[in-house]
JSON list of C-alpha atoms and ligand atoms in Angstrom, two decimals:
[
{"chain": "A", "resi": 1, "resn": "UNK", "atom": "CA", "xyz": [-53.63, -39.44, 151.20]},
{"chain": "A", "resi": 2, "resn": "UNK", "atom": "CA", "xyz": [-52.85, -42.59, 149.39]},
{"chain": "A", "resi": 3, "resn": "UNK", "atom": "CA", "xyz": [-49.43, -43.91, 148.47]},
{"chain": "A", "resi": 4, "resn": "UNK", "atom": "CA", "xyz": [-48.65, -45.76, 145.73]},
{"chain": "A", "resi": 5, "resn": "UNK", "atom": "CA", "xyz": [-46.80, -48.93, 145.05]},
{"chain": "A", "resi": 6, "resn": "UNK", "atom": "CA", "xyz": [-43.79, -46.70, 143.75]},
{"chain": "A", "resi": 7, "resn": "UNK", "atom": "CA", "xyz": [-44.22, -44.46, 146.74]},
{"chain": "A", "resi": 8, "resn": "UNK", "atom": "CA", "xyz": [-44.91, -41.85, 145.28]},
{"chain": "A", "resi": 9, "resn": "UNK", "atom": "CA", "xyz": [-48.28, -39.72, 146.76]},
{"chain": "A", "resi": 10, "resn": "UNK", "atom": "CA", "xyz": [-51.44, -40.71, 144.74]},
{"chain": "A", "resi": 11, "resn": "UNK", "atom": "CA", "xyz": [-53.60, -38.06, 142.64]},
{"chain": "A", "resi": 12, "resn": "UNK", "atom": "CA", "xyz": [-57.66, -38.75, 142.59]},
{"chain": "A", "resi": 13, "resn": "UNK", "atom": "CA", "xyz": [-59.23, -38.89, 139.26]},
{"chain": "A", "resi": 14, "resn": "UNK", "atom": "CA", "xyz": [-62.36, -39.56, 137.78]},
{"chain": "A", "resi": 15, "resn": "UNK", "atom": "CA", "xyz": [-63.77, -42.06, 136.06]},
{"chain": "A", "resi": 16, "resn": "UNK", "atom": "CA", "xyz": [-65.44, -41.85, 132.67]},
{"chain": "A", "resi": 17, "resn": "UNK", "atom": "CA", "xyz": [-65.84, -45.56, 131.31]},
{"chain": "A", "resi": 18, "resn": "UNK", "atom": "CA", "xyz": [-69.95, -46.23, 131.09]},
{"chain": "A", "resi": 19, "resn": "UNK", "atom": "CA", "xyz": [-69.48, -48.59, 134.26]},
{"chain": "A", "resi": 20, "resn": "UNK", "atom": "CA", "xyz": [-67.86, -46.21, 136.88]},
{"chain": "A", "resi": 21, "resn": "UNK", "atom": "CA", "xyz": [-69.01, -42.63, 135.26]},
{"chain": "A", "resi": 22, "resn": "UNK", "atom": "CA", "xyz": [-68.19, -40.31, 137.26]},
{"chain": "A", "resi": 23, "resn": "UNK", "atom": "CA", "xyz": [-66.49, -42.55, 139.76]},
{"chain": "A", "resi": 24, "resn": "UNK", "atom": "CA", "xyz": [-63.55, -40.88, 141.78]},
{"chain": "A", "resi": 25, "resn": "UNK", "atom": "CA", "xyz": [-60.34, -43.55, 142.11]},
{"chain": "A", "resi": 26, "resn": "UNK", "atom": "CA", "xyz": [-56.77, -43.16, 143.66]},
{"chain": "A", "resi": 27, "resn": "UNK", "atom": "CA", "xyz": [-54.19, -43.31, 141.22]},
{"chain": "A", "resi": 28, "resn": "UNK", "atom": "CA", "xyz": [-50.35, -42.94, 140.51]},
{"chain": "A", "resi": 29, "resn": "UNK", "atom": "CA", "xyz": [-49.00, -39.56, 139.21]},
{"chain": "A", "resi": 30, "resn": "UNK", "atom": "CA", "xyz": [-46.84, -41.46, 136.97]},
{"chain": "A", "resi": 31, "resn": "UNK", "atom": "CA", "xyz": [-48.90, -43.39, 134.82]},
{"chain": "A", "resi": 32, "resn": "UNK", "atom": "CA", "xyz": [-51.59, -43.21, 132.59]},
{"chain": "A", "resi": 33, "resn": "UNK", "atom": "CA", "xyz": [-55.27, -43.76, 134.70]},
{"chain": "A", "resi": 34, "resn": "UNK", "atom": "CA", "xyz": [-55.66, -47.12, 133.65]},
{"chain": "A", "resi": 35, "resn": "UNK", "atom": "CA", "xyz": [-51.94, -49.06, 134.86]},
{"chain": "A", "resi": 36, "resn": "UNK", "atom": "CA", "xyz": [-51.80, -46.43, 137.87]},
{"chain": "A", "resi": 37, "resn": "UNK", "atom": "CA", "xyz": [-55.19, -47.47, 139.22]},
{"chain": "A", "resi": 38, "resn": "UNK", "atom": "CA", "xyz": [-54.89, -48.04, 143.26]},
{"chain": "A", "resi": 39, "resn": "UNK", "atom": "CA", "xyz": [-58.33, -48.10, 143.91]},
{"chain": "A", "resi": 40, "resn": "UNK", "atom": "CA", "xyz": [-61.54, -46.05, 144.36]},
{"chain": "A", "resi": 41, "resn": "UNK", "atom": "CA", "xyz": [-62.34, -43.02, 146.69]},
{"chain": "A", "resi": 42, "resn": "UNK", "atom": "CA", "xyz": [-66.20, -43.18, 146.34]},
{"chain": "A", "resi": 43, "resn": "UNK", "atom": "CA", "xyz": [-68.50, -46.52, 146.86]},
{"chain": "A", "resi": 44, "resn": "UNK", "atom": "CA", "xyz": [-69.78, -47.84, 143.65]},
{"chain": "A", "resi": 45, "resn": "UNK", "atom": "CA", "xyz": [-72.88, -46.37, 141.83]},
{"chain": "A", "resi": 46, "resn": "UNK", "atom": "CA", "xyz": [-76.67, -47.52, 142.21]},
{"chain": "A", "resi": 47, "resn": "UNK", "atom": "CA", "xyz": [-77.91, -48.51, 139.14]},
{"chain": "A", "resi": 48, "resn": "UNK", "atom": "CA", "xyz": [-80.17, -45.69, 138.74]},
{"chain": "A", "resi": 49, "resn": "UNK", "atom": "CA", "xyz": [-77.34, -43.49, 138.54]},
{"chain": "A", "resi": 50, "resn": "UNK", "atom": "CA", "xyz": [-75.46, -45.73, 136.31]},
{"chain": "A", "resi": 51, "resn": "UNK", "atom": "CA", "xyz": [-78.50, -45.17, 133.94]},
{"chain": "A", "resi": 52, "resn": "UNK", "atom": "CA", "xyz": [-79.50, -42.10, 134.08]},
{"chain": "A", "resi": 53, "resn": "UNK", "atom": "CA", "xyz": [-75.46, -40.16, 134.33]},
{"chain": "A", "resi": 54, "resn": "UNK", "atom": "CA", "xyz": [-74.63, -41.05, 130.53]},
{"chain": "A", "resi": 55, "resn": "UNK", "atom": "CA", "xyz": [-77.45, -39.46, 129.05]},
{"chain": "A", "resi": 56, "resn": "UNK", "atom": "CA", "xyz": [-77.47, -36.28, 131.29]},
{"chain": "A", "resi": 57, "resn": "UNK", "atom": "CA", "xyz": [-73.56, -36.60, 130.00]},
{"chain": "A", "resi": 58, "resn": "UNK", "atom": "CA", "xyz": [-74.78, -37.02, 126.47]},
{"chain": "A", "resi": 59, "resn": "UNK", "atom": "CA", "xyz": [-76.92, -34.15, 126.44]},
{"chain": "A", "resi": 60, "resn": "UNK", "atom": "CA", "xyz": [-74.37, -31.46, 128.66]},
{"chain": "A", "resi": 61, "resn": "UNK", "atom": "CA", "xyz": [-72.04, -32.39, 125.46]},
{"chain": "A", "resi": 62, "resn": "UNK", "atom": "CA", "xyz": [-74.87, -31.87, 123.08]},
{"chain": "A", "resi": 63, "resn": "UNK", "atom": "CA", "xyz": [-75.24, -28.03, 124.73]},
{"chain": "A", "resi": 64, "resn": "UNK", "atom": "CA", "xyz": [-71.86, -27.36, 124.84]},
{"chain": "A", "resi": 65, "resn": "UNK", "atom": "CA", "xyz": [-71.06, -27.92, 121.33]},
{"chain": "A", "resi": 66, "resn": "UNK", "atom": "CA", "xyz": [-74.28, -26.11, 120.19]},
{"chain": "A", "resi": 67, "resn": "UNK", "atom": "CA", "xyz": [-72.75, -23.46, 122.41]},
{"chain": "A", "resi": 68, "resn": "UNK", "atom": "CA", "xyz": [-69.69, -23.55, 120.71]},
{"chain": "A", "resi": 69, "resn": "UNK", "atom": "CA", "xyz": [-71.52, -22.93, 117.43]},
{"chain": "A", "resi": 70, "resn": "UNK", "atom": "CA", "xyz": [-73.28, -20.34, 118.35]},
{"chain": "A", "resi": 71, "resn": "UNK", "atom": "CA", "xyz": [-69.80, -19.02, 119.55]},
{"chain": "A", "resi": 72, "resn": "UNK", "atom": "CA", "xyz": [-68.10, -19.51, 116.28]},
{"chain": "A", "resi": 73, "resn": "UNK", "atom": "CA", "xyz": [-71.19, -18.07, 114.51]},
{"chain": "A", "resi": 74, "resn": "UNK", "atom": "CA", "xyz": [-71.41, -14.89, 116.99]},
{"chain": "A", "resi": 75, "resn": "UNK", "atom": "CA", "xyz": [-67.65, -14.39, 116.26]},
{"chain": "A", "resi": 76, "resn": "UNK", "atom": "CA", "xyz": [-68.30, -14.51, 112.45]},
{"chain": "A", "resi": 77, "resn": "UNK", "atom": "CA", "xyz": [-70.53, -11.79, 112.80]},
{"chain": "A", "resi": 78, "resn": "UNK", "atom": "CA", "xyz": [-68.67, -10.36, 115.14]},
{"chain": "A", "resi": 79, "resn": "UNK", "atom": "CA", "xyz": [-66.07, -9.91, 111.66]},
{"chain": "A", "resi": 80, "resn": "UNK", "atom": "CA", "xyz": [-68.91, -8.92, 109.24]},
{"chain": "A", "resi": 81, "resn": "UNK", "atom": "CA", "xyz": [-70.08, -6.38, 111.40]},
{"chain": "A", "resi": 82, "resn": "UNK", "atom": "CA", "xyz": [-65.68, -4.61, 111.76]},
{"chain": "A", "resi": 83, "resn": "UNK", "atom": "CA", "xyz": [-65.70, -4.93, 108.27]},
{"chain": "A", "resi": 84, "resn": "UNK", "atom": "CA", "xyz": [-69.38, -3.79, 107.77]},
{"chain": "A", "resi": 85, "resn": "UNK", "atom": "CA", "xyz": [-68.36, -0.50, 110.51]},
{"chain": "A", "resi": 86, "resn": "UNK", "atom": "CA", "xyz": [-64.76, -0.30, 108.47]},
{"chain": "A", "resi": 87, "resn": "UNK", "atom": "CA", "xyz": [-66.92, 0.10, 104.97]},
{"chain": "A", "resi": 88, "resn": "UNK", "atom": "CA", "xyz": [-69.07, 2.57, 106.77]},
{"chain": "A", "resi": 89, "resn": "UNK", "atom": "CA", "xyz": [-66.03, 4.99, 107.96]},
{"chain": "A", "resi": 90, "resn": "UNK", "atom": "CA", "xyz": [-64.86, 4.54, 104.20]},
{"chain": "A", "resi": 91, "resn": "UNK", "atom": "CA", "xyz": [-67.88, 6.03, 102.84]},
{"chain": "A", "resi": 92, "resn": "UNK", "atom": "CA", "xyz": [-68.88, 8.88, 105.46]},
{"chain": "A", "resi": 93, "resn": "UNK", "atom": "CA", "xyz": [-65.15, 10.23, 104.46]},
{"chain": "A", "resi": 94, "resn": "UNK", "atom": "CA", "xyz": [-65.99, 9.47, 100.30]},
{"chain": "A", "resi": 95, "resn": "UNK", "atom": "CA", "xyz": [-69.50, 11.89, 101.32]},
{"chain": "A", "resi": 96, "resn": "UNK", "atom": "CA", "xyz": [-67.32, 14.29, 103.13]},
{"chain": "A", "resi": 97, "resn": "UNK", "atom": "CA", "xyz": [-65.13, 15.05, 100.68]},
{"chain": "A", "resi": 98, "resn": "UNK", "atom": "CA", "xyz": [-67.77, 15.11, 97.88]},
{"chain": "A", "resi": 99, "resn": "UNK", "atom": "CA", "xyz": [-69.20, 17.94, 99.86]},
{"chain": "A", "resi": 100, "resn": "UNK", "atom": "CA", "xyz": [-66.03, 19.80, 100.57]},
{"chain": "A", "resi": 101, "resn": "UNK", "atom": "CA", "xyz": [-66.18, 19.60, 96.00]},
{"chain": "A", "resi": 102, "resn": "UNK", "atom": "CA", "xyz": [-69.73, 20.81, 96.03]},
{"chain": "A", "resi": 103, "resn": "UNK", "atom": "CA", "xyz": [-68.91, 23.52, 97.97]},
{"chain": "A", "resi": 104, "resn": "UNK", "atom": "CA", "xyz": [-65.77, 24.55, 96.62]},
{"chain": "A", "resi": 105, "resn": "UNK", "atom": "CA", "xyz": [-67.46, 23.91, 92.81]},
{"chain": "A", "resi": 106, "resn": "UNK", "atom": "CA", "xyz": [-70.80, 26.00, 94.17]},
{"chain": "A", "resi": 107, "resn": "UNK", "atom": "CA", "xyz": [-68.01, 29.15, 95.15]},
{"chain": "A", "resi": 108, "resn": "UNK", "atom": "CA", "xyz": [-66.49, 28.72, 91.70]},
{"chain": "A", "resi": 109, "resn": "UNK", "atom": "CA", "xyz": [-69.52, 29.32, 89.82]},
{"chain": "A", "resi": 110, "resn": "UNK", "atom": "CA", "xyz": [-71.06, 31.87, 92.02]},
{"chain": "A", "resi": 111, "resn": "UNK", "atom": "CA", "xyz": [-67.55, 33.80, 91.29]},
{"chain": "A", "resi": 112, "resn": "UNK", "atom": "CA", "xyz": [-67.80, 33.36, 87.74]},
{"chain": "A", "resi": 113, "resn": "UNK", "atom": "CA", "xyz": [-71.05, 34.86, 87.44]},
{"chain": "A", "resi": 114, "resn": "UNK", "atom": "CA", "xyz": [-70.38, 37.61, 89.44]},
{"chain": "A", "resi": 115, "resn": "UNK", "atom": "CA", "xyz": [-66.93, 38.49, 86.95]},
{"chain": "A", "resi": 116, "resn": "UNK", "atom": "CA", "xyz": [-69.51, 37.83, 84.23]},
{"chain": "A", "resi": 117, "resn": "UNK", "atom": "CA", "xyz": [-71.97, 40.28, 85.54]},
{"chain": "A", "resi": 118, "resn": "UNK", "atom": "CA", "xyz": [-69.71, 42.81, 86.44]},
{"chain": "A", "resi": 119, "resn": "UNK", "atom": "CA", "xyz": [-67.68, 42.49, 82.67]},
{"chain": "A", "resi": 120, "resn": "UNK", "atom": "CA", "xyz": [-70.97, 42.77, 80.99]},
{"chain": "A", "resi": 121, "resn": "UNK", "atom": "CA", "xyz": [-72.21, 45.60, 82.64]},
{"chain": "A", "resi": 122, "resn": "UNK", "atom": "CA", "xyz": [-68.62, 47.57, 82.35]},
{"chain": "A", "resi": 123, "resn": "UNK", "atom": "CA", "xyz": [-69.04, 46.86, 78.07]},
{"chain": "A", "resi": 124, "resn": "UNK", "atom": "CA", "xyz": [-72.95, 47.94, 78.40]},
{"chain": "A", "resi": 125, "resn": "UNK", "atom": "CA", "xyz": [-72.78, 51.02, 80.01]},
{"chain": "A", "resi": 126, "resn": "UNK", "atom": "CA", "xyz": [-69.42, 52.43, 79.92]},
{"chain": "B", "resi": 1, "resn": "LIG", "atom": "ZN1", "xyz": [-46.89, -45.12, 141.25]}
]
């Protein structure tokens, strides 16, 4: 624990400027990083790591906002396919009503015929 010039208890950040990426520092919970800089928490860098940690940065910000893409495009489909299922429900009630009027039309006629038969027959033979 580190306090700071104002005496108030230091936070630990991290670094992210191309020359201390990464870096861990000490600095005060009132100000922004770069005026409440006390100092750092971990030794400085080898240059190895100082060349290699932006591009492995680079390229984990590359995946995630491909990932986020494919996020925004999964959700998207995610949509079509509720309104896709929504259509669907629409239609299997249009086809089961259609066949509650077949059925009720098929009854009709079958009725008819049968009054027809039996009215003809009655003015035949009687
Ligand atoms: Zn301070």
């Amino acid at each position: 624990m580190v306090l700071c010039f104002c005496g108030k208890v230091d936070v630990v950040k991290t670094s992210w400027t191309p020359l201390n990426l990464g870096r861990r520092f000490f600095a005060c919970p009132m100000n922004d990083s770069v005026r409440g800089f006390i100092g750092w928490l971990d030794p400085p860098m080898c240059a190895r790591s100082k060349a290699i940690i932006p591009g492995l940065l680079r390229n984990l910000n590359s995946v995630q906002e491909r990932c986020n893409e494919l996020v925004r495009g999964m959700n998207m489909l995610q949509d079509q396919c509720n309104g896709l299922i929504c259509k669907n429900n629409i239609l299997v009630a249009n086809v089961r009503a259609l066949k509650d009027d077949n059925l009720k039309l098929k009854m009709y006629m079958f009725g008819s015929w049968f009054f027809f038969v039996i009215v003809f027959f009655y003015i035949w033979f009687v």
